[in-house]
Coordinates of N, CA, C and O in Angstrom, one line a residue:
X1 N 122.9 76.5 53.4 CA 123.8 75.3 53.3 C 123.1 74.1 53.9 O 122.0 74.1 54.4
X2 N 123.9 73.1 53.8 CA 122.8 71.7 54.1 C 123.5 71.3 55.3 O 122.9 70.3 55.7
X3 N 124.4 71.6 56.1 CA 124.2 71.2 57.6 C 123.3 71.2 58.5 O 122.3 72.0 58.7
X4 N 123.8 70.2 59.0 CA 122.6 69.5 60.1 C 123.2 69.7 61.6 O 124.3 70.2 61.7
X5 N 122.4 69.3 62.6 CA 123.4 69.4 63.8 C 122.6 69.2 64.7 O 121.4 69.5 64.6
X6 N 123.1 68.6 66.0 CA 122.7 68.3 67.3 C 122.9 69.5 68.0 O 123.8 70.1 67.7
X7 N 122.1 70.0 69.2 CA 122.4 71.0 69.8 C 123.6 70.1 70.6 O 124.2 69.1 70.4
X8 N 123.6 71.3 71.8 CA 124.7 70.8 72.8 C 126.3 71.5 72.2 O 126.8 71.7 71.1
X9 N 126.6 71.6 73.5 CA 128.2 72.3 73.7 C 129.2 71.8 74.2 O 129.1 71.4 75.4
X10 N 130.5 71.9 73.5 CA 131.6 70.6 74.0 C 131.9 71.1 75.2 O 132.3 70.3 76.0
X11 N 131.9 72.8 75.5 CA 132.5 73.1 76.8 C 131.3 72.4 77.8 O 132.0 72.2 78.8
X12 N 130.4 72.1 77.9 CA 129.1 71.3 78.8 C 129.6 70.2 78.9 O 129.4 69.6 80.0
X13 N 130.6 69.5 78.0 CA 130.6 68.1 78.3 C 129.8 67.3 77.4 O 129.4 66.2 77.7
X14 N 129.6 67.8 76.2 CA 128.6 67.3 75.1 C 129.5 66.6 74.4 O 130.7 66.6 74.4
X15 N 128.6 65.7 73.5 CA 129.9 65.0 72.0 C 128.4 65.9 71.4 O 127.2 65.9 71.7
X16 N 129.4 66.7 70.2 CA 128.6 67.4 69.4 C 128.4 66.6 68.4 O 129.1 65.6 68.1
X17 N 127.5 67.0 67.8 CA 127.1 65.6 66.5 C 126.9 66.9 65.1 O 126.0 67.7 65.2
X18 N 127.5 66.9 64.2 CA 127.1 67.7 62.9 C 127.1 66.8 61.9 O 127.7 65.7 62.1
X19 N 126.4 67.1 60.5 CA 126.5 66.6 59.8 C 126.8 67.8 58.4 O 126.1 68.8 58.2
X20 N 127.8 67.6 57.8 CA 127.8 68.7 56.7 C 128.4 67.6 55.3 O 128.7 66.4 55.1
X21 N 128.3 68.9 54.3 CA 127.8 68.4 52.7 C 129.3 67.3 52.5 O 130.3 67.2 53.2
X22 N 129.0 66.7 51.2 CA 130.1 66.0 51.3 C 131.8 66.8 50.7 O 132.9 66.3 50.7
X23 N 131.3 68.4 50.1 CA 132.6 69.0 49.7 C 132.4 70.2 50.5 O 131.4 70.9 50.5
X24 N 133.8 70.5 51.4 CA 134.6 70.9 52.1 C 134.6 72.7 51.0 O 134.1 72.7 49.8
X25 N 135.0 73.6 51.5 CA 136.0 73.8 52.5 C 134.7 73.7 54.0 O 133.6 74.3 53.7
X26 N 134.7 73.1 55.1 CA 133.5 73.4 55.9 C 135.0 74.7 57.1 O 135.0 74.8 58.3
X27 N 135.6 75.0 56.5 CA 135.7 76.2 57.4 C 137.1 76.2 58.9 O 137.2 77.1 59.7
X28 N 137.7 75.2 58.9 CA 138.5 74.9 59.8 C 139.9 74.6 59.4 O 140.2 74.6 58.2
X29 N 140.6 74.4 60.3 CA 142.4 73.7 60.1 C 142.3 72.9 61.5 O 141.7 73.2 62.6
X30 N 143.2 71.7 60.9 CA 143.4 70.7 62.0 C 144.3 70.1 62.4 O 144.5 69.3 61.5
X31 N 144.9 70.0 63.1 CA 145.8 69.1 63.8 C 145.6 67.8 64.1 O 144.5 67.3 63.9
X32 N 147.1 66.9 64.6 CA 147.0 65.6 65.6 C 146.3 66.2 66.9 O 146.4 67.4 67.4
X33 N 145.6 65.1 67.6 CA 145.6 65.0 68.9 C 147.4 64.5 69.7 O 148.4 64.2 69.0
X34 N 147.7 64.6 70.9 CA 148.6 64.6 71.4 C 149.5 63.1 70.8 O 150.7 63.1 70.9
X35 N 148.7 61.9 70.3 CA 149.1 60.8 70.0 C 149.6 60.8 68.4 O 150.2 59.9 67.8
X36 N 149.2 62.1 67.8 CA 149.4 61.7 66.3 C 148.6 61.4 66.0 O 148.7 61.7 64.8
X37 N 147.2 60.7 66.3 CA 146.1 60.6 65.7 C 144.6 62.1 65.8 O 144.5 63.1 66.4
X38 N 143.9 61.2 64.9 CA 142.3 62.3 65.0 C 142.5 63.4 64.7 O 143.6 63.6 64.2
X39 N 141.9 64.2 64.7 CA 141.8 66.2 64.6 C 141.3 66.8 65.4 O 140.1 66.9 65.8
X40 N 142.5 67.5 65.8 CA 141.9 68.7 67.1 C 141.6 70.0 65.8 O 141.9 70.0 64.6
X41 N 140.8 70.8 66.6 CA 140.5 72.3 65.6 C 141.8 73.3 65.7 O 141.6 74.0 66.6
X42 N 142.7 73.5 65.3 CA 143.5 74.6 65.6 C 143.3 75.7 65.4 O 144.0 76.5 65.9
X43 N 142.4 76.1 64.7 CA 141.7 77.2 64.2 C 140.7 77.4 63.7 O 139.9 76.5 64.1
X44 N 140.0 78.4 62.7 CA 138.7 78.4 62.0 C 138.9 79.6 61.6 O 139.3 80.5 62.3
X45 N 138.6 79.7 60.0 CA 138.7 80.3 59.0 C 137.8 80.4 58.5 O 137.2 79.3 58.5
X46 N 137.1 81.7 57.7 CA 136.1 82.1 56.7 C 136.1 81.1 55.5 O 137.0 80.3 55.2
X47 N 135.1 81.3 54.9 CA 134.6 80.7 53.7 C 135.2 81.5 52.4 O 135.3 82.8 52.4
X48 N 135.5 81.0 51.5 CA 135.8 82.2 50.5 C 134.9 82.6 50.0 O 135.1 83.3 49.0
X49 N 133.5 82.3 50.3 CA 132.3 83.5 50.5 C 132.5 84.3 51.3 O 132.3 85.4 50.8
X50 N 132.9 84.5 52.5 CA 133.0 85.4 53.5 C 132.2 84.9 54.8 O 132.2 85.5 55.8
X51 N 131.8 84.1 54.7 CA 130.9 83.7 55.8 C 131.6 82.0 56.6 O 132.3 81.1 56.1
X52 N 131.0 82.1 57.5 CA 131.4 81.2 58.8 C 131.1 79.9 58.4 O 130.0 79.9 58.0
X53 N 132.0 78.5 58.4 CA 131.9 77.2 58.0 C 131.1 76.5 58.7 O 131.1 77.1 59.8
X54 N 130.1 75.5 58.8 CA 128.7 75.3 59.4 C 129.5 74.7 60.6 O 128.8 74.5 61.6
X55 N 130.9 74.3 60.7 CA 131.0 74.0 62.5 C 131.3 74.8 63.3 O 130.9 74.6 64.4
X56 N 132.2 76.1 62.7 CA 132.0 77.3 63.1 C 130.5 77.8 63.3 O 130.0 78.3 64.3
X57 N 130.0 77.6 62.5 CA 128.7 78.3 62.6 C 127.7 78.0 64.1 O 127.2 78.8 64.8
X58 N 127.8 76.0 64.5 CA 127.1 75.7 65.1 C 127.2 76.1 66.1 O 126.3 75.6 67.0
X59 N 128.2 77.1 66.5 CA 128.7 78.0 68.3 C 128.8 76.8 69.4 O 129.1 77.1 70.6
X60 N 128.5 75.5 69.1 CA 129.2 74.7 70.7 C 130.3 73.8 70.1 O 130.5 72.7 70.7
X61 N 130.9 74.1 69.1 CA 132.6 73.8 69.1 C 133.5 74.4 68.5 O 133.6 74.9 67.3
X62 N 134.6 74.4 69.5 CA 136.1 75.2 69.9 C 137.2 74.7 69.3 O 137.6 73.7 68.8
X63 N 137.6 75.7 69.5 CA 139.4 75.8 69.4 C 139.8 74.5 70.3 O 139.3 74.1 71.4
X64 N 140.5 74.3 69.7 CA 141.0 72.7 71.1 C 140.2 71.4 71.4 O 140.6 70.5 72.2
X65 N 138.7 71.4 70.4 CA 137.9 70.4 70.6 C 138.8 69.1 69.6 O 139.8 69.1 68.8
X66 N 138.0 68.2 70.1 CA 138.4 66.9 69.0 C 137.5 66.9 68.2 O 136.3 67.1 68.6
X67 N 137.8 66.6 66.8 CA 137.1 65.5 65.8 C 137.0 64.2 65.9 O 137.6 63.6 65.1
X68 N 136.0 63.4 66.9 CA 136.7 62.0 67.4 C 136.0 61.0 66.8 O 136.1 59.8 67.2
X69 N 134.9 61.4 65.6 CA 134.8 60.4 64.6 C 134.0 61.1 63.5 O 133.6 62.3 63.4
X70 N 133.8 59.9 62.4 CA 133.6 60.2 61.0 C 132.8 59.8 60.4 O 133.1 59.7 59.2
X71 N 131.7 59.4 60.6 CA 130.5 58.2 60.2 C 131.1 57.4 60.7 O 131.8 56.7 60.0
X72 N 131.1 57.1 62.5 CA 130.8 56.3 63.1 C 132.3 55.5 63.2 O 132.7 54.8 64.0
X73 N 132.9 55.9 62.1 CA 134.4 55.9 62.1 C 135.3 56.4 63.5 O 135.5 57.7 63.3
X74 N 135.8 55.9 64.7 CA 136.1 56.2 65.7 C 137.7 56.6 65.5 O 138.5 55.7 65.6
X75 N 138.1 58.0 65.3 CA 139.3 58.8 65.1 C 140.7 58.6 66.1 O 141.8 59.1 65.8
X76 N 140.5 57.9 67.1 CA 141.4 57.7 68.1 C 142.6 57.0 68.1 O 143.5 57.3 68.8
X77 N 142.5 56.2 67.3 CA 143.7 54.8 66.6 C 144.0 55.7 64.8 O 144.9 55.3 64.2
X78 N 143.5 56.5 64.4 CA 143.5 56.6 63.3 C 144.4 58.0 63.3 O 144.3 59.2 63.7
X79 N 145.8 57.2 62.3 CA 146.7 58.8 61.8 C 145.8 59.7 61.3 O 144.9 59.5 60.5
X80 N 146.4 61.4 62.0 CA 145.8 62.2 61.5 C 145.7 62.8 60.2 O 145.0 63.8 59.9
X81 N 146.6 62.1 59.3 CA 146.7 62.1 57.7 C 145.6 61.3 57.4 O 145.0 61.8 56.5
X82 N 145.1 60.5 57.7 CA 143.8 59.9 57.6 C 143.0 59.8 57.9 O 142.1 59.0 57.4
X83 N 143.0 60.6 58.8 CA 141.8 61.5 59.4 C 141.3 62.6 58.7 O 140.1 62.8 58.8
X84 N 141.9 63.3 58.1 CA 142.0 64.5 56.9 C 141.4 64.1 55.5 O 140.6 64.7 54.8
X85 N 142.4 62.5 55.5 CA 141.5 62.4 54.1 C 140.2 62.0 53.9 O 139.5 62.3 53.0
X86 N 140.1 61.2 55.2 CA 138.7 61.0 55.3 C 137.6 62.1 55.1 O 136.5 61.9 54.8
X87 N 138.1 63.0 55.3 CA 137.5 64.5 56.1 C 137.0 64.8 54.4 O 135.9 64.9 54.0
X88 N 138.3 64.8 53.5 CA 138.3 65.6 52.7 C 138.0 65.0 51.3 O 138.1 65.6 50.3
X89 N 137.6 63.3 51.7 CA 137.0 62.4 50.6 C 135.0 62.8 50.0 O 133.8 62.8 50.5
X90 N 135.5 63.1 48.9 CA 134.7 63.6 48.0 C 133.2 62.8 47.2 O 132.2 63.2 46.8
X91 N 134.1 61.2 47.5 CA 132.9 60.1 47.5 C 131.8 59.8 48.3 O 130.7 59.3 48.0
X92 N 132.5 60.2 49.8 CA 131.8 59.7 51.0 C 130.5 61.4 51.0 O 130.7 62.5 51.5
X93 N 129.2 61.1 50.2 CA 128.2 61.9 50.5 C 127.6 62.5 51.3 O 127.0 63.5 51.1
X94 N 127.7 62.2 52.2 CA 126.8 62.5 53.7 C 128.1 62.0 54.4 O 128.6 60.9 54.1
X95 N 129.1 63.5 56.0 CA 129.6 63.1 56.5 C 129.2 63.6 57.8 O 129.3 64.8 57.9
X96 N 128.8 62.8 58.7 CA 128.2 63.0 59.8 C 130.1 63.0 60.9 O 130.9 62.1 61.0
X97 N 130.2 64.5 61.6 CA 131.1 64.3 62.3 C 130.6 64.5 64.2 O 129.6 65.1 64.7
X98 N 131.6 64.1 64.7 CA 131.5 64.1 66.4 C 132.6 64.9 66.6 O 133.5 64.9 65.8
X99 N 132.5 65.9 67.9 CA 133.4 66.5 68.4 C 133.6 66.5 70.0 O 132.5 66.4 70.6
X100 N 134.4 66.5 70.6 CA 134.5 66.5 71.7 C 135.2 67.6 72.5 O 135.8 68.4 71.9
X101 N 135.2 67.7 73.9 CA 136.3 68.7 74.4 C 137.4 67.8 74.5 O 137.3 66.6 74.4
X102 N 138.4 68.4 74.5 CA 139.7 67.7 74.9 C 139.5 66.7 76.3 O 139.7 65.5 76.5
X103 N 139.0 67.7 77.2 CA 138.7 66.8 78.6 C 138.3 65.4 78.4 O 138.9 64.4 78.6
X104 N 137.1 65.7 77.9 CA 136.5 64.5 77.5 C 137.4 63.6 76.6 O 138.1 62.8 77.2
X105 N 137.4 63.7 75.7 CA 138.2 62.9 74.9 C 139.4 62.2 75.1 O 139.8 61.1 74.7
X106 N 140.2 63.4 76.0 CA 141.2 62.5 77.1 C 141.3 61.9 77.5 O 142.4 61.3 77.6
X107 N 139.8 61.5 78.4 CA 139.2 60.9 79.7 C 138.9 59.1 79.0 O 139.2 58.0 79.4
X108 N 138.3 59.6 77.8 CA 137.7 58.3 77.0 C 138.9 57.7 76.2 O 138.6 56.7 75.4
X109 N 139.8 57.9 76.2 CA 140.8 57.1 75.6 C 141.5 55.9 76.0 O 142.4 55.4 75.3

């Protein structure tokens, strides 16, 4: 698959940096953050190949991490309905995402 990715782990205190293809499924479900905005991970789900979604895949982000931007697009002010679509826009070729721990992301708000 054509993901890309920064090492580093959100439990460290990292902002993870991935980059994956521009069509989805990349393997997750998501929530609001506590404000109604951004995407936390609520879970992570197989591929309907059977295999693990490349943010899954990358092992330094969690259950409970943030999605806290989108090509540089900063997710914080941004409803989580539109955060999704962004996610799940088919135009946008190349989507480079950030993740965070909650801690962090908390902290920076």
């Amino acid at each position: 698959d054509s993901a890309t990715s920064s090492g580093g782990d959100t439990l460290a205190g990292d902002t993870v940096v991935i980059q994956v293809p521009a069509d989805g499924p990349y393997g997750i479900k998501l929530r609001s953050d506590d404000t109604g905005n951004a995407a936390v991970i609520h879970s992570f789900e197989k591929l309907p190949s059977g295999k693990f979604g490349p943010i899954q895949k990358h092992g330094g982000i969690h259950y409970g991490d943030v999605l806290c931007e989108i090509n540089n697009t900063k997710l914080s002010t941004v409803p989580h309905a539109e955060a999704g679509q962004m996610l799940s826009n088919r135009n946008t070729l190349k989507k480079i995402l950030k993740f965070q721990s909650p801690k962090v992301y908390y902290r920076s708000k």
